[in-house]
Short mmCIF file of C-alpha atoms in Angstrom, two decimals:
data_model
loop_
_atom_site.label_atom_id
_atom_site.label_comp_id
_atom_site.label_asym_id
_atom_site.label_seq_id
_atom_site.Cartn_x
_atom_site.Cartn_y
_atom_site.Cartn_z
CA MET A 7 215.61 24.88 101.27
CA ASP A 8 217.84 27.87 100.63
CA ASP A 9 218.83 27.77 96.95
CA SER A 10 222.55 27.78 97.79
CA THR A 11 222.43 24.94 100.31
CA HIS A 12 222.83 22.13 97.80
CA LEU A 13 225.89 23.90 96.38
CA ARG A 14 227.57 24.09 99.80
CA LEU A 15 226.67 20.62 101.03
CA GLY A 16 228.73 17.55 100.26
CA ILE A 17 228.07 13.93 101.11
CA GLY A 18 230.62 12.07 103.23
CA LEU A 19 230.75 8.27 103.18
CA ALA A 20 232.60 7.60 106.44
CA ALA A 21 229.51 6.10 108.08
CA VAL A 22 227.99 4.19 105.18
CA ALA A 23 230.79 2.51 103.20
CA ARG A 24 232.11 0.27 106.01
CA PRO A 25 230.25 -1.92 108.48
CA ALA A 26 231.46 -0.28 111.71
CA TYR A 27 231.96 3.31 112.77
CA ILE A 28 231.55 5.51 115.85
CA THR A 29 228.33 7.25 114.79
CA SER A 30 225.39 6.87 117.18
CA GLY A 31 222.36 4.80 116.24
CA ARG A 32 223.93 2.45 113.71
CA ASP A 33 221.83 -0.53 114.78
CA ARG A 34 218.74 1.58 114.18
CA ASP A 35 219.94 3.14 110.93
CA LEU A 36 221.74 0.22 109.30
CA GLY A 37 220.40 -2.87 111.03
CA ALA A 38 222.28 -6.15 110.65
CA ASP A 39 222.51 -6.16 106.85
CA ARG A 40 226.01 -4.79 106.41
CA GLY A 41 227.58 -7.08 103.85
CA VAL A 42 229.56 -5.54 101.00
CA ASP A 43 226.63 -5.75 98.59
CA ASP A 44 224.23 -4.34 101.21
CA LEU A 45 226.36 -1.27 101.85
CA ARG A 46 227.13 -0.80 98.17
CA THR A 47 223.39 -0.69 97.47
CA ARG A 48 222.83 1.71 100.36
CA THR A 49 225.71 3.94 99.24
CA TRP A 50 224.44 4.10 95.67
CA ALA A 51 220.92 5.00 96.87
CA LEU A 52 222.39 7.78 99.00
CA LEU A 53 224.49 9.08 96.12
CA ASP A 54 221.46 8.98 93.81
CA ALA A 55 219.47 11.06 96.29
CA ALA A 56 222.33 13.51 96.78
CA HIS A 57 222.80 14.01 93.05
CA ALA A 58 219.06 14.46 92.50
CA ALA A 59 219.12 17.15 95.20
CA GLY A 60 221.91 19.04 93.46
CA ILE A 61 224.85 17.96 95.62
CA ARG A 62 228.02 17.69 93.56
CA TYR A 63 230.76 16.85 96.07
CA VAL A 64 231.48 13.42 97.56
CA ASP A 65 234.02 12.83 100.35
CA VAL A 66 235.75 9.47 100.76
CA ALA A 67 239.04 8.10 102.11
CA ARG A 68 241.26 5.07 101.74
CA SER A 69 240.21 3.99 105.24
CA TYR A 70 236.46 4.27 104.67
CA GLY A 71 236.04 0.59 103.89
CA ARG A 72 235.18 0.36 100.19
CA ALA A 73 234.09 3.97 99.78
CA GLU A 74 236.35 4.72 96.80
CA GLU A 75 235.34 1.48 95.11
CA PHE A 76 231.63 2.15 95.70
CA VAL A 77 231.89 5.69 94.30
CA ALA A 78 233.91 4.56 91.27
CA GLY A 79 231.26 1.96 90.45
CA TRP A 80 228.46 4.48 90.90
CA LEU A 81 230.16 7.02 88.62
CA THR A 82 230.53 4.37 85.91
CA ALA A 83 226.93 3.25 86.25
CA ARG A 84 225.56 6.81 86.21
CA PRO A 85 226.72 8.55 83.01
CA GLY A 86 224.97 11.78 84.03
CA THR A 87 227.33 12.37 86.93
CA GLY A 88 230.15 14.07 85.05
CA ASP A 89 229.73 17.19 87.20
CA VAL A 90 230.42 15.37 90.49
CA GLN A 91 233.73 16.12 92.20
CA ILE A 92 235.39 13.61 94.50
CA GLY A 93 237.64 14.34 97.46
CA SER A 94 239.61 11.57 99.12
CA LYS A 95 242.23 11.17 101.83
CA TRP A 96 245.36 9.14 102.45
CA GLY A 97 247.11 8.34 105.73
CA TYR A 98 244.92 5.64 107.29
CA ARG A 99 244.55 2.03 106.16
CA TYR A 100 241.30 0.14 106.67
CA VAL A 101 242.18 -3.11 108.45
CA GLY A 102 238.79 -4.10 109.87
CA GLU A 103 238.28 -7.01 107.42
CA TRP A 104 234.62 -6.01 107.10
CA ARG A 105 233.89 -7.00 110.68
CA VAL A 106 231.91 -4.93 113.15
CA ASP A 107 233.75 -6.57 116.05
CA ALA A 108 237.29 -6.10 114.73
CA ASP A 109 239.86 -5.24 117.38
CA VAL A 110 241.33 -2.52 115.13
CA HIS A 111 239.50 -0.85 112.25
CA GLU A 112 242.11 1.53 110.86
CA VAL A 113 245.84 2.19 111.19
CA LYS A 114 247.49 5.58 110.73
CA ASP A 115 250.58 5.97 108.54
CA HIS A 116 251.75 9.38 107.31
CA SER A 117 254.95 8.19 105.67
CA ALA A 118 256.03 8.97 102.12
CA GLY A 119 255.65 5.28 101.32
CA ALA A 120 252.05 5.32 102.48
CA PHE A 121 251.33 8.33 100.28
CA ALA A 122 252.88 6.65 97.24
CA GLU A 123 250.92 3.44 97.81
CA GLN A 124 247.58 4.97 98.68
CA SER A 125 247.58 7.75 96.09
CA ALA A 126 248.24 5.16 93.39
CA GLN A 127 245.30 3.08 94.63
CA THR A 128 243.05 6.13 94.72
CA LEU A 129 244.01 7.28 91.23
CA GLN A 130 243.50 3.79 89.85
CA LEU A 131 239.92 3.84 91.11
CA LEU A 132 238.97 7.48 90.61
CA GLY A 133 241.30 8.79 87.90
CA ASP A 134 240.62 12.36 86.83
CA ARG A 135 237.44 12.46 88.94
CA LEU A 136 239.66 13.03 91.97
CA ARG A 137 239.64 16.78 92.58
CA ILE A 138 240.87 17.06 96.21
CA TYR A 139 243.32 14.85 98.10
CA HIS A 140 243.84 15.40 101.83
CA VAL A 141 246.29 14.12 104.38
CA HIS A 142 243.94 12.22 106.68
CA SER A 143 243.92 13.72 110.20
CA ALA A 144 247.19 15.62 109.94
CA THR A 145 248.66 16.55 113.31
CA LEU A 146 251.90 18.13 114.46
CA GLU A 147 252.80 14.90 116.26
CA THR A 148 252.98 12.66 113.17
CA GLY A 149 255.50 14.95 111.48
CA VAL A 150 253.65 14.98 108.18
CA LEU A 151 253.41 18.78 108.21
CA ASP A 152 257.22 18.99 108.33
CA ASP A 153 258.05 16.08 105.99
CA VAL A 154 259.58 17.65 102.87
CA VAL A 155 259.62 14.29 101.04
CA VAL A 156 255.86 13.95 101.48
CA HIS A 157 255.38 17.60 100.54
CA ARG A 158 257.32 17.16 97.31
CA ALA A 159 255.30 14.07 96.40
CA MET A 160 252.02 15.86 97.10
CA ALA A 161 253.19 18.85 95.07
CA ALA A 162 253.58 16.56 92.07
CA LEU A 163 249.91 15.67 92.44
CA ARG A 164 249.06 19.35 92.87
CA ASP A 165 250.91 20.12 89.65
CA ARG A 166 248.70 17.57 87.86
CA GLY A 167 245.66 19.68 88.76
CA VAL A 168 244.52 17.98 91.97
CA ARG A 169 243.92 20.32 94.93
CA VAL A 170 245.87 18.94 97.91
CA GLY A 171 245.19 19.69 101.54
CA VAL A 172 244.85 18.36 105.06
CA SER A 173 242.05 17.08 107.20
CA THR A 174 242.38 17.64 110.94
CA SER A 175 241.20 16.00 114.15
CA GLY A 176 241.95 16.35 117.84
CA PRO A 177 242.12 19.22 120.31
CA ALA A 178 245.02 20.89 118.47
CA GLN A 179 243.23 21.21 115.11
CA ALA A 180 243.93 24.95 115.01
CA ASP A 181 247.68 24.35 115.32
CA ALA A 182 247.59 21.87 112.44
CA VAL A 183 245.60 24.24 110.23
CA ARG A 184 247.97 27.14 110.86
CA ARG A 185 251.05 24.99 110.28
CA ALA A 186 249.57 23.70 107.01
CA LEU A 187 249.13 27.28 105.82
CA GLU A 188 252.90 27.79 106.21
CA VAL A 189 253.99 24.86 104.04
CA LEU A 190 255.56 25.95 100.74
CA VAL A 191 256.89 23.94 97.82
CA ASP A 192 258.78 25.80 95.12
CA GLY A 193 257.80 29.04 96.83
CA GLU A 194 254.07 28.34 96.51
CA PRO A 195 251.61 27.25 99.21
CA LEU A 196 251.18 23.50 99.02
CA PHE A 197 247.85 23.06 100.77
CA SER A 198 244.81 24.80 99.31
CA SER A 199 242.10 22.79 101.10
CA VAL A 200 241.41 22.15 104.78
CA GLN A 201 238.81 19.75 106.17
CA SER A 202 238.19 20.11 109.91
CA THR A 203 235.72 19.12 112.59
CA TRP A 204 233.59 22.06 113.71
CA ASN A 205 230.25 21.76 115.44
CA LEU A 206 228.20 23.26 118.25
CA LEU A 207 230.07 21.13 120.78
CA GLU A 208 233.59 21.72 119.41
CA PRO A 209 234.04 25.10 117.69
CA SER A 210 237.64 25.71 118.78
CA VAL A 211 239.13 25.51 115.27
CA GLY A 212 236.84 28.29 113.99
CA PRO A 213 239.33 31.20 114.14
CA ALA A 214 241.98 29.15 112.33
CA LEU A 215 239.48 28.18 109.63
CA ALA A 216 238.58 31.85 109.21
CA GLU A 217 242.27 32.59 108.68
CA ALA A 218 242.52 29.77 106.15
CA ALA A 219 239.53 31.07 104.20
CA GLN A 220 240.99 34.58 104.27
CA ALA A 221 244.17 33.14 102.74
CA GLY A 222 242.17 31.64 99.88
CA VAL A 223 242.08 28.07 101.20
CA HIS A 224 238.95 26.02 100.55
CA VAL A 225 237.38 25.12 103.92
CA ILE A 226 235.36 21.92 104.33
CA VAL A 227 233.61 21.13 107.61
CA LYS A 228 233.10 17.54 108.75
CA GLU A 229 231.24 16.01 111.68
CA ALA A 230 228.67 18.80 111.90
CA VAL A 231 226.41 16.54 113.98
CA ALA A 232 229.28 15.31 116.19
CA ASN A 233 229.13 11.68 115.06
CA GLY A 234 225.42 11.52 115.85
CA ARG A 235 225.51 13.22 119.26
CA LEU A 236 223.65 16.13 117.63
CA ALA A 237 221.13 13.94 115.83
CA PRO A 238 217.64 12.82 116.93
CA GLY A 239 217.99 9.94 119.36
CA GLY A 240 221.78 10.19 119.46
CA GLY A 241 222.27 12.48 122.44
CA ASP A 242 224.46 11.36 125.32
CA GLY A 243 222.97 13.54 128.05
CA SER A 244 225.98 15.83 128.28
CA PRO A 245 225.31 19.50 129.14
CA GLY A 246 226.13 20.81 125.66
CA VAL A 247 223.93 18.23 123.95
CA ARG A 248 221.06 18.93 126.34
CA ARG A 249 221.37 22.66 125.67
CA ALA A 250 221.38 22.08 121.90
CA GLU A 251 218.37 19.75 122.17
CA ALA A 252 216.45 22.34 124.20
CA LEU A 253 217.23 25.07 121.69
CA ALA A 254 216.18 22.89 118.75
CA GLU A 255 212.92 22.11 120.51
CA ARG A 256 212.31 25.80 121.13
CA LEU A 257 212.98 26.58 117.47
CA GLY A 258 210.79 23.68 116.36
CA VAL A 259 213.46 21.97 114.24
CA PRO A 260 215.28 18.63 114.54
CA ILE A 261 218.59 18.95 116.33
CA ASP A 262 220.61 17.70 113.36
CA ARG A 263 219.07 20.41 111.21
CA LEU A 264 220.07 23.06 113.74
CA ALA A 265 223.61 21.62 113.91
CA VAL A 266 224.08 21.76 110.14
CA ALA A 267 222.50 25.24 109.98
CA ALA A 268 225.02 26.47 112.56
CA VAL A 269 227.87 25.42 110.27
CA LEU A 270 226.24 26.91 107.18
CA ALA A 271 225.98 30.19 109.09
CA GLN A 272 229.77 30.44 109.40
CA PRO A 273 231.08 32.75 106.64
CA TRP A 274 234.31 30.76 106.27
CA ALA A 275 232.59 27.40 105.69
CA GLY A 276 232.90 26.75 101.99
CA ARG A 277 231.58 23.19 102.08
CA VAL A 278 229.68 21.29 104.78
CA LEU A 279 229.64 17.51 104.74
CA SER A 280 226.52 15.54 105.56
CA GLY A 281 227.28 12.17 107.11
CA ALA A 282 223.85 10.81 106.18
CA VAL A 283 223.40 7.07 105.73
CA ASP A 284 220.02 7.28 104.00
CA PRO A 285 218.03 9.79 101.91
CA ALA A 286 215.89 10.85 104.89
CA HIS A 287 218.95 11.97 106.84
CA LEU A 288 220.18 13.79 103.77
CA ALA A 289 216.85 15.59 103.37
CA SER A 290 217.17 16.94 106.90
CA SER A 291 220.65 18.29 106.11
CA LEU A 292 219.30 19.98 103.01
CA ALA A 293 216.47 21.55 104.99
CA ALA A 294 219.03 23.19 107.28
CA GLY A 295 219.27 25.98 104.74
CA ASP A 296 215.87 27.21 105.92
CA VAL A 297 216.85 27.41 109.60
CA VAL A 298 217.73 30.79 111.04
CA VAL A 299 220.30 30.36 113.80
CA PRO A 300 219.85 32.94 116.57
CA ASP A 301 222.82 35.16 117.39
CA GLY A 302 225.12 33.82 120.05
CA VAL A 303 223.97 30.20 119.80
CA VAL A 304 227.42 28.79 119.14
CA GLU A 305 228.99 30.65 122.03
CA GLU A 306 226.13 29.79 124.36
CA ILE A 307 226.28 26.06 123.69
CA ALA A 308 230.08 25.97 123.65
CA GLY A 309 230.04 27.60 127.07
CA VAL A 310 228.48 24.49 128.61
CA SER A 311 230.13 21.92 126.38
CA GLY A 312 233.50 21.66 128.06
CA THR A 313 236.92 21.98 126.48
CA ALA A 314 238.23 20.71 123.19
CA GLN A 315 240.30 18.18 125.13
CA GLU A 316 237.15 16.85 126.81
CA TYR A 317 235.30 16.64 123.49
CA TRP A 318 238.07 14.69 121.76
CA GLY A 319 238.63 12.51 124.81
CA ALA A 320 234.97 11.52 124.74
CA ARG A 321 235.13 10.92 120.99
CA SER A 322 238.14 8.63 121.36
CA ARG A 323 236.15 6.47 123.78
CA ARG A 324 233.21 5.97 121.47
CA ARG A 325 232.59 2.36 120.49
CA TRP A 326 232.76 1.20 116.88
CA ALA A 327 229.43 -0.43 116.08
#
Protein backbone atom coordinates (compact mmCIF):
# COMPACT_ATOMS: atom_id res chain seq x y z
CA MET A 1 0.00 0.00 0.00
CA ASP A 2 1.25 3.46 -0.89
CA ASP A 3 2.06 5.25 2.37
CA SER A 4 -0.30 8.13 1.56
CA THR A 5 -3.32 6.00 0.69
CA HIS A 6 -4.65 5.68 4.23
CA LEU A 7 -4.46 9.47 4.58
CA ARG A 8 -6.56 10.04 1.45
CA LEU A 9 -9.12 7.30 2.02
CA GLY A 10 -12.23 7.77 4.12
CA ILE A 11 -14.88 5.27 5.10
CA GLY A 12 -18.47 5.95 4.07
CA LEU A 13 -21.34 4.27 5.91
CA ALA A 14 -24.12 4.61 3.32
CA ALA A 15 -24.18 0.85 2.66
CA VAL A 16 -23.64 -0.53 6.15
CA ALA A 17 -25.65 1.56 8.63
CA ARG A 18 -29.12 0.83 7.19
CA PRO A 19 -30.68 -2.44 6.09
CA ALA A 20 -31.38 -1.53 2.45
CA TYR A 21 -29.40 0.30 -0.20
CA ILE A 22 -28.74 0.16 -3.95
CA THR A 23 -25.28 -1.43 -3.78
CA SER A 24 -24.88 -4.72 -5.64
CA GLY A 25 -24.39 -7.98 -3.78
CA ARG A 26 -26.01 -7.09 -0.46
CA ASP A 27 -27.49 -10.56 0.05
CA ARG A 28 -24.00 -11.98 -0.36
CA ASP A 29 -22.24 -9.34 1.73
CA LEU A 30 -24.75 -8.77 4.52
CA GLY A 31 -26.99 -11.83 4.49
CA ALA A 32 -30.30 -11.71 6.34
CA ASP A 33 -28.96 -10.48 9.68
CA ARG A 34 -29.69 -6.78 9.35
CA GLY A 35 -31.25 -5.85 12.67
CA VAL A 36 -30.09 -2.68 14.40
CA ASP A 37 -27.71 -4.57 16.68
CA ASP A 38 -26.37 -6.63 13.75
CA LEU A 39 -25.50 -3.57 11.69
CA ARG A 40 -24.15 -1.69 14.70
CA THR A 41 -21.75 -4.57 15.33
CA ARG A 42 -20.78 -4.70 11.66
CA THR A 43 -20.27 -0.93 11.53
CA TRP A 44 -18.08 -0.94 14.62
CA ALA A 45 -15.94 -3.78 13.21
CA LEU A 46 -15.51 -1.81 9.99
CA LEU A 47 -14.58 1.34 11.86
CA ASP A 48 -12.10 -0.60 14.00
CA ALA A 49 -10.43 -1.96 10.87
CA ALA A 50 -10.37 1.46 9.22
CA HIS A 51 -8.81 3.11 12.26
CA ALA A 52 -6.22 0.35 12.60
CA ALA A 53 -5.30 0.93 8.95
CA GLY A 54 -4.75 4.64 9.53
CA ILE A 55 -8.00 5.99 8.08
CA ARG A 56 -9.14 9.08 9.96
CA TYR A 57 -12.23 10.29 8.10
CA VAL A 58 -15.75 8.86 8.40
CA ASP A 59 -18.65 9.94 6.18
CA VAL A 60 -22.26 9.67 7.37
CA ALA A 61 -25.60 11.41 6.77
CA ARG A 62 -28.92 11.94 8.49
CA SER A 63 -30.50 9.58 5.94
CA TYR A 64 -28.02 6.74 6.39
CA GLY A 65 -30.21 4.86 8.83
CA ARG A 66 -28.48 5.04 12.21
CA ALA A 67 -25.04 5.96 10.88
CA GLU A 68 -24.57 9.02 13.10
CA GLU A 69 -25.77 7.09 16.15
CA PHE A 70 -23.46 4.15 15.38
CA VAL A 71 -20.45 6.43 14.93
CA ALA A 72 -21.21 8.41 18.09
CA GLY A 73 -21.37 5.19 20.10
CA TRP A 74 -18.14 3.92 18.56
CA LEU A 75 -16.31 7.17 19.34
CA THR A 76 -17.43 6.96 22.96
CA ALA A 77 -16.41 3.32 23.27
CA ARG A 78 -13.01 3.88 21.64
CA PRO A 79 -11.11 6.55 23.61
CA GLY A 80 -8.15 6.34 21.22
CA THR A 81 -10.13 7.80 18.33
CA GLY A 82 -9.69 11.48 19.13
CA ASP A 83 -7.98 12.02 15.77
CA VAL A 84 -10.97 10.83 13.72
CA GLN A 85 -12.90 13.49 11.79
CA ILE A 86 -16.57 13.06 10.92
CA GLY A 87 -18.40 14.47 7.93
CA SER A 88 -22.17 14.35 7.75
CA LYS A 89 -24.96 15.61 5.50
CA TRP A 90 -28.42 17.10 5.85
CA GLY A 91 -31.24 17.29 3.32
CA TYR A 92 -32.64 13.74 3.27
CA ARG A 93 -34.68 12.03 5.99
CA TYR A 94 -34.50 8.28 6.50
CA VAL A 95 -38.09 6.99 6.45
CA GLY A 96 -37.51 3.29 5.73
CA GLU A 97 -38.44 2.15 9.28
CA TRP A 98 -35.57 -0.34 9.16
CA ARG A 99 -37.30 -2.41 6.50
CA VAL A 100 -35.64 -3.76 3.38
CA ASP A 101 -38.98 -3.79 1.56
CA ALA A 102 -40.07 -0.24 2.43
CA ASP A 103 -41.86 1.59 -0.36
CA VAL A 104 -39.78 4.73 0.31
CA HIS A 105 -36.42 4.78 2.09
CA GLU A 106 -35.54 8.47 2.13
CA VAL A 107 -37.22 11.81 1.45
CA LYS A 108 -35.43 14.92 0.22
CA ASP A 109 -35.99 18.30 1.90
CA HIS A 110 -33.62 21.22 1.34
CA SER A 111 -35.62 23.79 3.29
CA ALA A 112 -34.26 26.04 6.02
CA GLY A 113 -36.47 24.19 8.48
CA ALA A 114 -34.92 20.88 7.51
CA PHE A 115 -31.44 22.31 8.04
CA ALA A 116 -32.36 23.63 11.48
CA GLU A 117 -33.89 20.32 12.54
CA GLN A 118 -31.26 18.01 11.11
CA SER A 119 -28.19 20.04 12.07
CA ALA A 120 -29.44 20.11 15.66
CA GLN A 121 -29.84 16.32 15.62
CA THR A 122 -26.38 15.86 14.13
CA LEU A 123 -24.71 18.16 16.64
CA GLN A 124 -26.48 16.46 19.52
CA LEU A 125 -24.97 13.14 18.46
CA LEU A 126 -21.55 14.21 17.19
CA GLY A 127 -20.81 17.53 18.91
CA ASP A 128 -17.38 18.94 18.17
CA ARG A 129 -16.38 15.75 16.33
CA LEU A 130 -18.35 17.05 13.35
CA ARG A 131 -15.79 18.64 11.03
CA ILE A 132 -17.66 18.81 7.68
CA TYR A 133 -21.38 19.29 7.01
CA HIS A 134 -22.70 18.97 3.47
CA VAL A 135 -25.98 19.71 1.78
CA HIS A 136 -26.99 16.21 0.70
CA SER A 137 -27.24 15.94 -3.11
CA ALA A 138 -27.52 19.65 -3.85
CA THR A 139 -28.94 20.40 -7.28
CA LEU A 140 -29.98 23.54 -9.10
CA GLU A 141 -33.57 22.27 -9.17
CA THR A 142 -34.14 22.21 -5.40
CA GLY A 143 -33.16 25.86 -5.04
CA VAL A 144 -30.85 25.23 -2.11
CA LEU A 145 -27.91 26.83 -3.94
CA ASP A 146 -29.88 30.08 -4.22
CA ASP A 147 -31.58 30.04 -0.79
CA VAL A 148 -30.05 32.91 1.17
CA VAL A 149 -31.85 31.86 4.38
CA VAL A 150 -30.22 28.44 4.23
CA HIS A 151 -26.89 30.02 3.33
CA ARG A 152 -27.02 32.32 6.34
CA ALA A 153 -27.85 29.41 8.65
CA MET A 154 -25.00 27.32 7.25
CA ALA A 155 -22.64 30.28 7.59
CA ALA A 156 -23.39 30.34 11.32
CA LEU A 157 -22.19 26.74 11.48
CA ARG A 158 -19.16 27.67 9.37
CA ASP A 159 -18.35 30.46 11.81
CA ARG A 160 -18.33 27.89 14.63
CA GLY A 161 -15.46 26.10 12.90
CA VAL A 162 -17.33 23.46 10.90
CA ARG A 163 -16.42 23.26 7.20
CA VAL A 164 -19.66 23.42 5.19
CA GLY A 165 -20.14 22.21 1.66
CA VAL A 166 -22.31 20.33 -0.80
CA SER A 167 -22.56 16.79 -2.03
CA THR A 168 -23.77 16.31 -5.59
CA SER A 169 -25.59 13.67 -7.61
CA GLY A 170 -27.16 13.45 -11.04
CA PRO A 171 -26.09 14.28 -14.58
CA ALA A 172 -25.72 18.00 -13.81
CA GLN A 173 -23.21 17.57 -10.97
CA ALA A 174 -20.78 19.96 -12.66
CA ASP A 175 -23.39 22.73 -12.73
CA ALA A 176 -24.07 22.27 -9.01
CA VAL A 177 -20.36 22.33 -8.16
CA ARG A 178 -19.76 25.51 -10.13
CA ARG A 179 -22.81 27.23 -8.66
CA ALA A 180 -21.69 26.28 -5.15
CA LEU A 181 -18.33 27.93 -5.78
CA GLU A 182 -20.17 31.22 -6.44
CA VAL A 183 -22.09 31.34 -3.16
CA LEU A 184 -20.87 34.07 -0.81
CA VAL A 185 -21.95 35.03 2.69
CA ASP A 186 -20.56 38.24 4.15
CA GLY A 187 -18.29 38.49 1.12
CA GLU A 188 -16.63 35.12 1.81
CA PRO A 189 -17.15 31.81 0.00
CA LEU A 190 -19.62 29.71 1.95
CA PHE A 191 -18.80 26.24 0.69
CA SER A 192 -15.29 24.93 1.21
CA SER A 193 -15.98 21.22 0.63
CA VAL A 194 -17.50 19.33 -2.29
CA GLN A 195 -18.40 15.63 -2.33
CA SER A 196 -19.25 14.26 -5.77
CA THR A 197 -19.67 10.99 -7.62
CA TRP A 198 -16.76 10.30 -9.95
CA ASN A 199 -15.82 6.88 -11.27
CA LEU A 200 -14.68 5.11 -14.41
CA LEU A 201 -18.26 4.97 -15.67
CA GLU A 202 -19.22 8.57 -14.81
CA PRO A 203 -16.29 11.02 -14.91
CA SER A 204 -18.24 14.02 -16.23
CA VAL A 205 -17.84 16.14 -13.07
CA GLY A 206 -14.03 15.89 -13.22
CA PRO A 207 -13.29 19.32 -14.78
CA ALA A 208 -15.55 21.06 -12.26
CA LEU A 209 -13.86 19.24 -9.38
CA ALA A 210 -10.49 20.34 -10.73
CA GLU A 211 -11.75 23.93 -10.69
CA ALA A 212 -12.99 23.49 -7.13
CA ALA A 213 -9.64 22.14 -5.98
CA GLN A 214 -7.86 25.00 -7.73
CA ALA A 215 -10.08 27.41 -5.76
CA GLY A 216 -8.98 25.81 -2.49
CA VAL A 217 -12.10 23.68 -1.96
CA HIS A 218 -11.65 20.26 -0.35
CA VAL A 219 -12.77 17.60 -2.86
CA ILE A 220 -14.19 14.28 -1.66
CA VAL A 221 -15.10 11.54 -4.14
CA LYS A 222 -17.91 9.10 -3.43
CA GLU A 223 -19.17 6.01 -5.25
CA ALA A 224 -15.78 5.12 -6.72
CA VAL A 225 -17.03 1.59 -7.44
CA ALA A 226 -20.36 2.80 -8.85
CA ASN A 227 -22.54 1.27 -6.13
CA GLY A 228 -20.93 -2.12 -6.68
CA ARG A 229 -21.05 -2.18 -10.49
CA LEU A 230 -17.23 -1.91 -10.40
CA ALA A 231 -16.78 -4.57 -7.72
CA PRO A 232 -16.13 -8.31 -8.10
CA GLY A 233 -19.39 -10.05 -8.88
CA GLY A 234 -21.32 -6.80 -9.15
CA GLY A 235 -21.05 -6.11 -12.87
CA ASP A 236 -24.20 -5.60 -14.91
CA GLY A 237 -22.82 -6.56 -18.32
CA SER A 238 -22.87 -3.02 -19.67
CA PRO A 239 -20.11 -2.08 -22.16
CA GLY A 240 -18.24 0.18 -19.73
CA VAL A 241 -18.29 -2.41 -16.96
CA ARG A 242 -17.12 -5.14 -19.34
CA ARG A 243 -14.26 -2.92 -20.52
CA ALA A 244 -13.24 -2.16 -16.93
CA GLU A 245 -13.42 -5.86 -16.01
CA ALA A 246 -11.23 -6.78 -18.99
CA LEU A 247 -8.66 -4.16 -18.09
CA ALA A 248 -8.57 -5.26 -14.45
CA GLU A 249 -8.04 -8.85 -15.56
CA ARG A 250 -5.21 -7.77 -17.84
CA LEU A 251 -3.58 -5.84 -15.01
CA GLY A 252 -4.10 -8.74 -12.61
CA VAL A 253 -6.01 -6.73 -9.99
CA PRO A 254 -9.60 -6.87 -8.70
CA ILE A 255 -11.87 -4.45 -10.49
CA ASP A 256 -12.75 -2.53 -7.32
CA ARG A 257 -9.06 -1.95 -6.69
CA LEU A 258 -8.63 -0.55 -10.19
CA ALA A 259 -11.69 1.68 -9.73
CA VAL A 260 -10.39 3.18 -6.49
CA ALA A 261 -6.88 3.55 -7.96
CA ALA A 262 -8.34 5.53 -10.87
CA VAL A 263 -9.80 8.04 -8.40
CA LEU A 264 -6.61 8.23 -6.37
CA ALA A 265 -4.77 9.05 -9.60
CA GLN A 266 -6.78 12.26 -10.06
CA PRO A 267 -4.71 15.20 -8.75
CA TRP A 268 -7.81 17.06 -7.55
CA ALA A 269 -9.14 14.19 -5.41
CA GLY A 270 -8.36 15.15 -1.85
CA ARG A 271 -10.31 12.34 -0.22
CA VAL A 272 -11.72 9.10 -1.65
CA LEU A 273 -14.49 7.29 0.18
CA SER A 274 -14.56 3.52 0.45
CA GLY A 275 -18.07 2.13 0.67
CA ALA A 276 -16.85 -1.12 2.20
CA VAL A 277 -19.20 -3.15 4.38
CA ASP A 278 -16.52 -5.41 5.87
CA PRO A 279 -12.77 -5.31 6.55
CA ALA A 280 -11.96 -7.42 3.47
CA HIS A 281 -13.57 -4.86 1.16
CA LEU A 282 -11.69 -2.12 2.97
CA ALA A 283 -8.38 -3.95 2.55
CA SER A 284 -8.92 -4.00 -1.21
CA SER A 285 -9.52 -0.24 -1.23
CA LEU A 286 -6.33 0.29 0.73
CA ALA A 287 -4.39 -1.88 -1.70
CA ALA A 288 -5.46 0.41 -4.55
CA GLY A 289 -2.53 2.63 -3.64
CA ASP A 290 -0.22 0.05 -5.20
CA VAL A 291 -2.04 -0.05 -8.55
CA VAL A 292 -0.56 1.89 -11.44
CA VAL A 293 -3.36 3.08 -13.71
CA PRO A 294 -2.28 3.17 -17.37
CA ASP A 295 -2.57 6.48 -19.20
CA GLY A 296 -5.86 7.04 -20.95
CA VAL A 297 -7.81 4.44 -18.99
CA VAL A 298 -10.50 6.84 -17.80
CA GLU A 299 -11.10 8.24 -21.26
CA GLU A 300 -11.07 4.80 -22.85
CA ILE A 301 -13.66 3.34 -20.49
CA ALA A 302 -15.79 6.48 -20.49
CA GLY A 303 -15.88 6.29 -24.27
CA VAL A 304 -17.93 3.09 -24.12
CA SER A 305 -19.88 3.85 -20.97
CA GLY A 306 -22.57 6.09 -22.39
CA THR A 307 -23.59 9.54 -21.22
CA ALA A 308 -23.97 10.93 -17.74
CA GLN A 309 -27.74 10.94 -18.30
CA GLU A 310 -27.65 7.22 -19.08
CA TYR A 311 -25.50 6.48 -16.02
CA TRP A 312 -27.80 8.34 -13.63
CA GLY A 313 -30.90 6.95 -15.29
CA ALA A 314 -29.60 3.43 -14.69
CA ARG A 315 -28.69 4.30 -11.11
CA SER A 316 -32.18 5.63 -10.40
CA ARG A 317 -33.62 2.29 -11.47
CA ARG A 318 -31.49 0.21 -9.14
CA ARG A 319 -33.45 -1.74 -6.55
CA TRP A 320 -33.01 -1.16 -2.83
CA ALA A 321 -32.08 -4.50 -1.29
